[in-house]
């Protein structure tokens, strides 16, 4: 507010280093009008414990060298508003005090390294019903988050985007709800602790390398709705011993089960030989 004129201005951006070292700051609310947050904007705000993030279309939030909340080790609550569409790269980079995150249903994209190095994260709730992008193989969303043990996919989610859980080594089990029809490429690649996958009955497509390198999996049951299993979808799942294919699988990509060296049993419905 301009005290001289009484005019109220809408905040569109937060300048780099804007609140650097404000150690008495305990909570921050980012309004939905913000489209960019500068490097180290809240760096070293060591008293900060709570962030309410409502920026609908923020596309820039610091960098890997100068993250927005760098050295903000005491943030334990980071709430995403129900209008947020994009979670920009590096937004929560290094927020080691965070233990849980809920991705609201409005989110359509999560950019690379958005939660990089959040080593305290144990619980993720993913409700984004139209999310089509979630990081990359080189810079997955939850890179270096080894302690995520619970990843809940909401009951209205139709697609699990590519790379979403790439390298989440702490995951031991995943439940795919009935609403999900497609699992993207590399979605659970490298989840080396994963021992159980519970597929919902709506899964039609399993993407390329969706579960590759999940070396603790021992068995899988592909649902009847599934028509396509992508290339190398379960490659190098070295502990996999049994596979049961659903009734409607018509396409199995090359190398889908390559390197499954412990495999002893494959159930193929309606097989005559």
Short mmCIF file of C-alpha atoms in Angstrom, two decimals:
data_model
loop_
_atom_site.label_atom_id
_atom_site.label_comp_id
_atom_site.label_asym_id
_atom_site.label_seq_id
_atom_site.Cartn_x
_atom_site.Cartn_y
_atom_site.Cartn_z
CA UNK A 1 0.00 0.00 0.00
CA UNK A 2 1.30 3.45 -0.94
CA UNK A 3 0.59 5.50 2.17
CA UNK A 4 0.60 8.73 0.19
CA UNK A 5 -2.10 7.74 -2.28
CA UNK A 6 -3.81 4.83 -0.55
CA UNK A 7 -3.16 2.75 -3.65
CA UNK A 8 -2.79 -1.01 -3.22
CA UNK A 9 -0.36 -2.74 -5.55
CA UNK A 10 -0.42 -6.37 -6.62
CA UNK A 11 2.84 -8.24 -5.99
CA UNK A 12 3.99 -9.97 -9.19
CA UNK A 13 7.53 -10.87 -8.16
CA UNK A 14 9.79 -11.21 -5.14
CA UNK A 15 13.27 -9.82 -5.76
CA UNK A 16 16.42 -11.85 -5.23
CA UNK A 17 17.77 -11.66 -1.66
CA UNK A 18 14.61 -9.72 -0.72
CA UNK A 19 14.35 -11.24 2.76
CA UNK A 20 17.81 -12.73 3.07
CA UNK A 21 18.81 -13.38 6.68
CA UNK A 22 15.53 -12.22 8.26
CA UNK A 23 15.97 -14.59 11.17
CA UNK A 24 12.92 -13.32 13.09
CA UNK A 25 10.60 -14.27 10.22
CA UNK A 26 8.52 -17.32 11.20
CA UNK A 27 5.91 -17.61 8.43
CA UNK A 28 5.46 -16.51 4.83
CA UNK A 29 2.45 -16.42 2.52
CA UNK A 30 3.17 -16.22 -1.22
CA UNK A 31 0.08 -14.75 -2.95
CA UNK A 32 -1.43 -16.13 -6.15
CA UNK A 33 -0.30 -13.06 -8.13
CA UNK A 34 3.42 -13.91 -7.85
CA UNK A 35 4.98 -15.21 -11.07
CA UNK A 36 8.65 -15.21 -10.06
CA UNK A 37 10.73 -15.52 -6.91
CA UNK A 38 14.35 -14.42 -7.07
CA UNK A 39 17.40 -16.39 -6.03
CA UNK A 40 17.94 -16.66 -2.25
CA UNK A 41 14.84 -14.55 -1.62
CA UNK A 42 14.39 -16.14 1.82
CA UNK A 43 17.85 -17.61 2.22
CA UNK A 44 19.05 -18.00 5.83
CA UNK A 45 15.67 -17.16 7.33
CA UNK A 46 16.47 -19.64 10.05
CA UNK A 47 13.36 -18.87 12.11
CA UNK A 48 11.03 -19.68 9.23
CA UNK A 49 8.84 -22.68 10.02
CA UNK A 50 5.75 -22.25 7.83
CA UNK A 51 5.20 -21.38 4.16
CA UNK A 52 1.81 -20.97 2.48
CA UNK A 53 2.36 -21.08 -1.26
CA UNK A 54 -0.52 -19.85 -3.44
CA UNK A 55 1.26 -18.66 -6.59
CA UNK A 56 -0.94 -19.91 -9.42
CA UNK A 57 1.56 -19.66 -12.27
CA UNK A 58 4.99 -18.97 -10.79
CA UNK A 59 7.52 -20.17 -13.37
CA UNK A 60 10.79 -19.09 -11.74
CA UNK A 61 11.97 -19.78 -8.19
CA UNK A 62 15.68 -19.31 -7.60
CA UNK A 63 18.29 -21.78 -8.82
CA UNK A 64 20.24 -24.82 -7.69
CA UNK A 65 23.12 -22.60 -6.54
CA UNK A 66 20.87 -20.01 -4.88
CA UNK A 67 17.63 -21.71 -3.81
CA UNK A 68 14.76 -19.57 -2.59
CA UNK A 69 14.71 -21.17 0.86
CA UNK A 70 18.40 -22.02 1.15
CA UNK A 71 19.50 -22.74 4.74
CA UNK A 72 15.87 -22.58 5.92
CA UNK A 73 16.30 -25.81 7.81
CA UNK A 74 13.39 -25.27 10.18
CA UNK A 75 10.56 -25.13 7.65
CA UNK A 76 8.29 -27.98 8.70
CA UNK A 77 5.08 -26.88 6.96
CA UNK A 78 4.83 -26.08 3.25
CA UNK A 79 1.21 -25.79 2.11
CA UNK A 80 0.31 -25.62 -1.57
CA UNK A 81 -2.85 -23.62 -2.31
CA UNK A 82 -5.71 -25.08 -4.33
CA UNK A 83 -5.11 -22.73 -7.26
CA UNK A 84 -1.46 -23.66 -7.86
CA UNK A 85 -0.90 -24.96 -11.39
CA UNK A 86 2.89 -25.06 -11.64
CA UNK A 87 5.44 -26.03 -9.01
CA UNK A 88 8.59 -24.36 -10.34
CA UNK A 89 12.06 -25.87 -10.39
CA UNK A 90 14.04 -25.61 -7.14
CA UNK A 91 11.10 -24.24 -5.13
CA UNK A 92 11.75 -26.38 -2.04
CA UNK A 93 15.35 -27.22 -2.85
CA UNK A 94 17.15 -28.25 0.35
CA UNK A 95 14.22 -27.86 2.76
CA UNK A 96 15.42 -30.69 4.96
CA UNK A 97 12.89 -30.03 7.75
CA UNK A 98 9.91 -30.91 5.59
CA UNK A 99 8.36 -34.29 6.37
CA UNK A 100 5.26 -34.23 4.15
CA UNK A 101 3.93 -32.55 1.02
CA UNK A 102 0.48 -32.57 -0.58
CA UNK A 103 0.31 -31.85 -4.31
CA UNK A 104 -3.15 -30.32 -4.93
CA UNK A 105 -5.43 -31.42 -7.75
CA UNK A 106 -4.93 -28.15 -9.67
CA UNK A 107 -1.23 -28.78 -10.39
CA UNK A 108 -0.49 -29.51 -14.06
CA UNK A 109 3.32 -29.58 -13.94
CA UNK A 110 6.11 -30.08 -11.42
CA UNK A 111 9.47 -28.90 -12.65
CA UNK A 112 12.92 -30.43 -12.23
CA UNK A 113 14.44 -30.65 -8.74
CA UNK A 114 11.43 -28.95 -7.14
CA UNK A 115 12.06 -30.91 -3.93
CA UNK A 116 15.74 -31.75 -4.40
CA UNK A 117 17.54 -32.70 -1.20
CA UNK A 118 14.47 -32.67 1.04
CA UNK A 119 15.98 -35.49 3.05
CA UNK A 120 13.36 -35.27 5.82
CA UNK A 121 10.46 -36.00 3.46
CA UNK A 122 8.71 -39.24 4.32
CA UNK A 123 5.16 -38.71 3.02
CA UNK A 124 3.80 -37.48 -0.32
CA UNK A 125 0.12 -37.14 -1.23
CA UNK A 126 -0.36 -36.68 -4.95
CA UNK A 127 -3.81 -35.43 -6.00
CA UNK A 128 -2.96 -33.70 -9.29
CA UNK A 129 -5.60 -34.91 -11.74
CA UNK A 130 -4.14 -33.18 -14.82
CA UNK A 131 -0.40 -33.26 -14.17
CA UNK A 132 1.43 -34.13 -17.38
CA UNK A 133 5.01 -33.18 -16.48
CA UNK A 134 7.14 -34.08 -13.46
CA UNK A 135 10.85 -33.44 -13.82
CA UNK A 136 13.20 -35.54 -15.95
CA UNK A 137 15.57 -38.48 -15.73
CA UNK A 138 18.50 -36.19 -15.02
CA UNK A 139 16.66 -33.95 -12.57
CA UNK A 140 13.73 -35.84 -11.03
CA UNK A 141 11.29 -34.02 -8.80
CA UNK A 142 12.29 -35.87 -5.64
CA UNK A 143 15.99 -36.29 -6.33
CA UNK A 144 18.02 -37.10 -3.22
CA UNK A 145 14.91 -37.71 -1.10
CA UNK A 146 15.85 -41.20 0.14
CA UNK A 147 13.45 -41.31 3.08
CA UNK A 148 10.12 -41.09 1.26
CA UNK A 149 8.33 -44.22 2.43
CA UNK A 150 4.71 -43.27 1.72
CA UNK A 151 3.51 -42.07 -1.68
CA UNK A 152 -0.29 -41.85 -1.86
CA UNK A 153 -1.93 -41.36 -5.25
CA UNK A 154 -5.36 -39.77 -5.03
CA UNK A 155 -8.44 -41.72 -6.06
CA UNK A 156 -9.28 -39.31 -8.90
CA UNK A 157 -5.85 -39.26 -10.58
CA UNK A 158 -6.06 -40.68 -14.15
CA UNK A 159 -2.38 -40.51 -15.12
CA UNK A 160 0.83 -40.89 -13.16
CA UNK A 161 3.26 -38.66 -15.06
CA UNK A 162 6.66 -39.77 -16.30
CA UNK A 163 9.55 -39.59 -13.81
CA UNK A 164 7.32 -38.71 -10.85
CA UNK A 165 8.90 -41.18 -8.39
CA UNK A 166 12.14 -41.71 -10.27
CA UNK A 167 14.82 -42.83 -7.81
CA UNK A 168 12.65 -42.82 -4.66
CA UNK A 169 14.72 -45.58 -3.08
CA UNK A 170 12.88 -45.50 0.26
CA UNK A 171 9.52 -46.55 -1.19
CA UNK A 172 8.60 -50.11 -0.26
CA UNK A 173 5.05 -50.33 -1.59
CA UNK A 174 2.82 -48.48 -4.05
CA UNK A 175 -0.95 -48.66 -4.47
CA UNK A 176 -2.24 -47.61 -7.89
CA UNK A 177 -5.92 -46.59 -7.50
CA UNK A 178 -8.65 -47.71 -9.90
CA UNK A 179 -8.86 -44.22 -11.45
CA UNK A 180 -5.38 -44.53 -12.99
CA UNK A 181 -5.41 -45.59 -16.64
CA UNK A 182 -1.79 -44.90 -17.56
CA UNK A 183 1.58 -45.02 -15.82
CA UNK A 184 4.17 -42.82 -17.52
CA UNK A 185 7.67 -43.64 -18.71
CA UNK A 186 10.28 -44.06 -15.95
CA UNK A 187 7.68 -43.25 -13.28
CA UNK A 188 9.10 -45.63 -10.65
CA UNK A 189 12.48 -46.30 -12.25
CA UNK A 190 15.19 -47.04 -9.71
CA UNK A 191 12.87 -47.47 -6.73
CA UNK A 192 15.21 -50.11 -5.38
CA UNK A 193 13.33 -50.61 -2.10
CA UNK A 194 9.99 -51.32 -3.77
CA UNK A 195 8.74 -54.80 -2.84
CA UNK A 196 5.01 -54.50 -3.62
CA UNK A 197 2.93 -52.93 -6.41
CA UNK A 198 -0.84 -53.06 -6.08
CA UNK A 199 -2.33 -52.25 -9.48
CA UNK A 200 -5.84 -50.83 -9.69
CA UNK A 201 -8.16 -52.46 -12.17
CA UNK A 202 -8.19 -49.46 -14.51
CA UNK A 203 -4.55 -49.47 -15.65
CA UNK A 204 -4.45 -49.72 -19.47
CA UNK A 205 -0.89 -48.64 -20.29
CA UNK A 206 2.36 -49.20 -18.40
CA UNK A 207 5.01 -46.91 -19.88
CA UNK A 208 8.58 -47.56 -20.98
CA UNK A 209 10.88 -48.37 -18.05
CA UNK A 210 8.06 -47.56 -15.64
CA UNK A 211 9.42 -50.03 -13.05
CA UNK A 212 12.91 -50.75 -14.36
CA UNK A 213 15.69 -51.27 -11.82
CA UNK A 214 13.16 -52.03 -9.05
CA UNK A 215 15.42 -54.79 -7.85
CA UNK A 216 13.44 -55.71 -4.71
CA UNK A 217 10.19 -56.61 -6.50
CA UNK A 218 9.41 -60.31 -6.21
CA UNK A 219 6.05 -60.61 -7.99
CA UNK A 220 3.68 -58.60 -10.17
CA UNK A 221 0.05 -59.06 -11.17
CA UNK A 222 -0.88 -57.12 -14.30
CA UNK A 223 -4.61 -56.22 -14.23
CA UNK A 224 -7.04 -57.40 -16.88
CA UNK A 225 -7.57 -53.87 -18.24
CA UNK A 226 -3.92 -53.57 -19.29
CA UNK A 227 -3.36 -53.76 -23.04
CA UNK A 228 0.20 -52.47 -23.33
CA UNK A 229 3.44 -52.95 -21.39
CA UNK A 230 6.18 -50.58 -22.51
CA UNK A 231 9.76 -51.23 -23.51
CA UNK A 232 11.98 -52.34 -20.62
CA UNK A 233 9.04 -51.72 -18.28
CA UNK A 234 10.33 -54.20 -15.69
CA UNK A 235 13.90 -54.61 -16.90
CA UNK A 236 16.55 -55.54 -14.35
CA UNK A 237 14.03 -56.34 -11.65
CA UNK A 238 16.49 -58.97 -10.50
CA UNK A 239 14.40 -60.35 -7.58
CA UNK A 240 11.25 -60.82 -9.67
CA UNK A 241 10.21 -64.49 -9.55
CA UNK A 242 6.58 -64.53 -10.74
CA UNK A 243 4.57 -62.59 -13.31
CA UNK A 244 0.84 -62.87 -13.95
CA UNK A 245 -0.42 -61.12 -17.07
CA UNK A 246 -3.98 -59.84 -17.41
CA UNK A 247 -6.44 -61.14 -20.01
CA UNK A 248 -6.12 -58.24 -22.46
CA UNK A 249 -2.39 -57.66 -22.80
CA UNK A 250 -1.79 -57.36 -26.52
CA UNK A 251 1.54 -55.53 -26.67
CA UNK A 252 4.71 -56.20 -24.70
CA UNK A 253 7.58 -53.88 -25.58
CA UNK A 254 11.09 -55.07 -26.32
CA UNK A 255 13.11 -55.92 -23.23
CA UNK A 256 10.07 -55.57 -20.98
CA UNK A 257 11.46 -58.22 -18.63
CA UNK A 258 15.11 -58.09 -19.66
CA UNK A 259 17.51 -58.94 -16.84
CA UNK A 260 14.86 -60.49 -14.59
CA UNK A 261 17.33 -63.21 -13.68
CA UNK A 262 15.27 -64.76 -10.84
CA UNK A 263 12.11 -65.27 -12.90
CA UNK A 264 10.71 -68.78 -12.52
CA UNK A 265 7.00 -68.44 -13.35
CA UNK A 266 4.99 -66.52 -15.96
CA UNK A 267 1.21 -66.87 -16.15
CA UNK A 268 -0.12 -66.05 -19.64
CA UNK A 269 -3.94 -66.27 -19.77
CA UNK A 270 -5.50 -68.27 -22.59
CA UNK A 271 -2.09 -69.56 -23.68
CA UNK A 272 -2.35 -72.81 -25.59
CA UNK A 273 1.35 -73.64 -25.62
#
